[in-house]
């Protein structure tokens, strides 16, 4: 990225174990990006739109999105994010347990930037999350905070 500012990451995940693993992967990484966590799709949209308790929430540079969420599915969140002129430039990586071809295809049709199946192995899970983090920090050029298309 720009080399001086940590990126803001929004993790949308309801599984406490996966949240802890993701936090651990970020903690082990060299770059100290900020990981914000919400537990369902409705909270994700409130966070992204800075509504209610999230009025002061930072705009994420990257969203890690589980598909299997309570109250509003990850697919619905993805659909809303990519349909919103203000939010659509935020890259969304679907990080989920599903390896179903229909979920993969549907996610890309909704304009997910990447689809990653969560490994069940602890070490692999840590490695995958760190690779996603590394990729979006060192390889991908993200828009400056607050910039829109």
Short mmCIF file of C-alpha atoms in Angstrom, two decimals:
data_model
loop_
_atom_site.label_atom_id
_atom_site.label_comp_id
_atom_site.label_asym_id
_atom_site.label_seq_id
_atom_site.Cartn_x
_atom_site.Cartn_y
_atom_site.Cartn_z
CA UNK A 1 0.00 0.00 0.00
CA UNK A 2 1.41 3.45 0.78
CA UNK A 3 4.01 2.20 3.25
CA UNK A 4 3.17 4.50 6.16
CA UNK A 5 -0.45 3.97 7.17
CA UNK A 6 -1.84 0.70 8.46
CA UNK A 7 -4.90 -0.38 6.56
CA UNK A 8 -8.30 -0.69 8.22
CA UNK A 9 -9.71 -4.19 7.88
CA UNK A 10 -13.31 -5.10 8.67
CA UNK A 11 -13.80 -8.75 9.58
CA UNK A 12 -17.45 -9.83 9.29
CA UNK A 13 -17.52 -13.13 11.15
CA UNK A 14 -19.82 -14.79 13.70
CA UNK A 15 -17.57 -17.71 14.70
CA UNK A 16 -15.58 -16.69 17.80
CA UNK A 17 -12.88 -19.27 17.06
CA UNK A 18 -12.30 -17.88 13.57
CA UNK A 19 -12.25 -14.34 14.97
CA UNK A 20 -9.53 -15.33 17.45
CA UNK A 21 -7.51 -17.09 14.73
CA UNK A 22 -7.77 -14.06 12.45
CA UNK A 23 -6.69 -11.72 15.24
CA UNK A 24 -3.75 -14.01 15.98
CA UNK A 25 -2.74 -14.05 12.32
CA UNK A 26 -2.81 -10.25 12.24
CA UNK A 27 -0.85 -10.03 15.50
CA UNK A 28 1.84 -12.34 14.11
CA UNK A 29 2.20 -10.29 10.95
CA UNK A 30 4.89 -7.66 10.59
CA UNK A 31 2.52 -4.85 9.59
CA UNK A 32 0.11 -3.73 12.28
CA UNK A 33 -3.11 -3.27 10.39
CA UNK A 34 -6.24 -2.41 12.33
CA UNK A 35 -8.73 -5.25 12.55
CA UNK A 36 -12.32 -4.25 13.31
CA UNK A 37 -14.82 -7.06 13.94
CA UNK A 38 -18.59 -7.28 13.60
CA UNK A 39 -20.61 -10.46 14.11
CA UNK A 40 -23.45 -10.30 11.58
CA UNK A 41 -24.50 -8.75 8.30
CA UNK A 42 -26.66 -6.03 9.81
CA UNK A 43 -23.78 -4.88 12.03
CA UNK A 44 -21.52 -4.91 8.96
CA UNK A 45 -23.81 -2.56 7.05
CA UNK A 46 -24.21 -0.27 10.07
CA UNK A 47 -20.40 -0.19 10.46
CA UNK A 48 -19.88 0.55 6.77
CA UNK A 49 -22.54 3.26 6.73
CA UNK A 50 -21.36 4.65 10.07
CA UNK A 51 -24.79 4.32 11.66
CA UNK A 52 -25.88 3.88 15.29
CA UNK A 53 -23.08 2.65 17.54
CA UNK A 54 -20.71 2.76 14.55
CA UNK A 55 -21.06 6.50 13.83
CA UNK A 56 -17.30 6.95 14.39
CA UNK A 57 -16.24 3.73 12.67
CA UNK A 58 -13.30 4.02 10.28
CA UNK A 59 -13.87 3.36 6.59
CA UNK A 60 -12.34 -0.06 5.88
CA UNK A 61 -9.69 -0.47 3.21
CA UNK A 62 -10.52 -4.18 3.05
CA UNK A 63 -13.47 -6.37 4.08
CA UNK A 64 -13.03 -10.03 5.05
CA UNK A 65 -16.53 -11.46 4.74
CA UNK A 66 -17.95 -14.78 5.87
CA UNK A 67 -20.96 -15.94 3.84
CA UNK A 68 -22.76 -17.76 6.65
CA UNK A 69 -23.90 -14.95 8.92
CA UNK A 70 -26.93 -14.41 11.15
CA UNK A 71 -29.53 -11.68 10.52
CA UNK A 72 -28.21 -10.84 7.03
CA UNK A 73 -26.16 -13.25 4.94
CA UNK A 74 -22.71 -12.50 3.59
CA UNK A 75 -24.14 -12.64 0.08
CA UNK A 76 -26.64 -9.92 0.99
CA UNK A 77 -23.85 -7.81 2.50
CA UNK A 78 -21.74 -8.28 -0.63
CA UNK A 79 -24.69 -7.34 -2.85
CA UNK A 80 -25.34 -4.15 -0.85
CA UNK A 81 -21.69 -3.12 -0.66
CA UNK A 82 -21.10 -3.52 -4.38
CA UNK A 83 -24.39 -1.74 -5.24
CA UNK A 84 -23.48 1.28 -3.08
CA UNK A 85 -21.58 4.04 -4.90
CA UNK A 86 -19.79 5.02 -1.69
CA UNK A 87 -18.78 1.51 -0.61
CA UNK A 88 -18.19 -0.39 -3.87
CA UNK A 89 -14.50 0.54 -4.12
CA UNK A 90 -13.70 -1.34 -0.90
CA UNK A 91 -12.20 -4.72 -1.82
CA UNK A 92 -14.16 -7.65 -0.41
CA UNK A 93 -12.49 -11.00 0.20
CA UNK A 94 -15.00 -13.75 0.90
CA UNK A 95 -13.40 -15.89 3.61
CA UNK A 96 -15.73 -18.78 4.31
CA UNK A 97 -15.99 -22.49 5.00
CA UNK A 98 -18.03 -23.14 1.85
CA UNK A 99 -16.26 -24.69 -1.10
CA UNK A 100 -19.53 -25.06 -3.02
CA UNK A 101 -19.16 -24.06 -6.65
CA UNK A 102 -22.49 -22.19 -6.52
CA UNK A 103 -21.24 -20.03 -3.60
CA UNK A 104 -17.99 -19.27 -5.41
CA UNK A 105 -19.78 -18.37 -8.65
CA UNK A 106 -22.45 -16.34 -6.88
CA UNK A 107 -19.82 -14.39 -4.91
CA UNK A 108 -17.92 -13.45 -8.05
CA UNK A 109 -21.16 -12.51 -9.82
CA UNK A 110 -21.75 -10.13 -6.91
CA UNK A 111 -18.26 -8.69 -7.58
CA UNK A 112 -16.26 -10.20 -4.73
CA UNK A 113 -12.60 -9.37 -5.23
CA UNK A 114 -11.49 -12.82 -4.07
CA UNK A 115 -12.96 -16.02 -2.68
CA UNK A 116 -10.96 -17.99 -0.12
CA UNK A 117 -12.10 -21.21 1.55
CA UNK A 118 -11.09 -21.29 5.22
CA UNK A 119 -8.68 -24.12 5.92
CA UNK A 120 -9.66 -26.32 8.86
CA UNK A 121 -6.04 -26.73 9.94
CA UNK A 122 -4.89 -24.08 12.44
CA UNK A 123 -1.50 -23.43 10.83
CA UNK A 124 -3.01 -23.24 7.34
CA UNK A 125 -5.72 -20.83 8.53
CA UNK A 126 -3.08 -18.52 10.05
CA UNK A 127 -1.01 -18.72 6.85
CA UNK A 128 -4.00 -17.90 4.61
CA UNK A 129 -5.05 -14.87 6.65
CA UNK A 130 -1.48 -13.59 6.72
CA UNK A 131 -1.20 -14.04 2.95
CA UNK A 132 -4.41 -12.07 2.39
CA UNK A 133 -3.11 -9.34 4.69
CA UNK A 134 0.33 -9.31 3.01
CA UNK A 135 -1.20 -9.21 -0.46
CA UNK A 136 -3.40 -6.21 0.27
CA UNK A 137 -0.59 -4.35 2.04
CA UNK A 138 2.39 -5.02 -0.21
CA UNK A 139 1.00 -5.90 -3.64
CA UNK A 140 -2.39 -4.29 -4.21
CA UNK A 141 -2.75 -0.55 -4.64
CA UNK A 142 -5.80 0.56 -2.67
CA UNK A 143 -7.61 3.90 -3.09
CA UNK A 144 -6.68 6.59 -0.57
CA UNK A 145 -8.97 6.76 2.46
CA UNK A 146 -12.30 8.31 1.56
CA UNK A 147 -11.78 8.27 -2.21
CA UNK A 148 -14.68 7.16 -4.39
CA UNK A 149 -15.18 6.34 -8.04
#
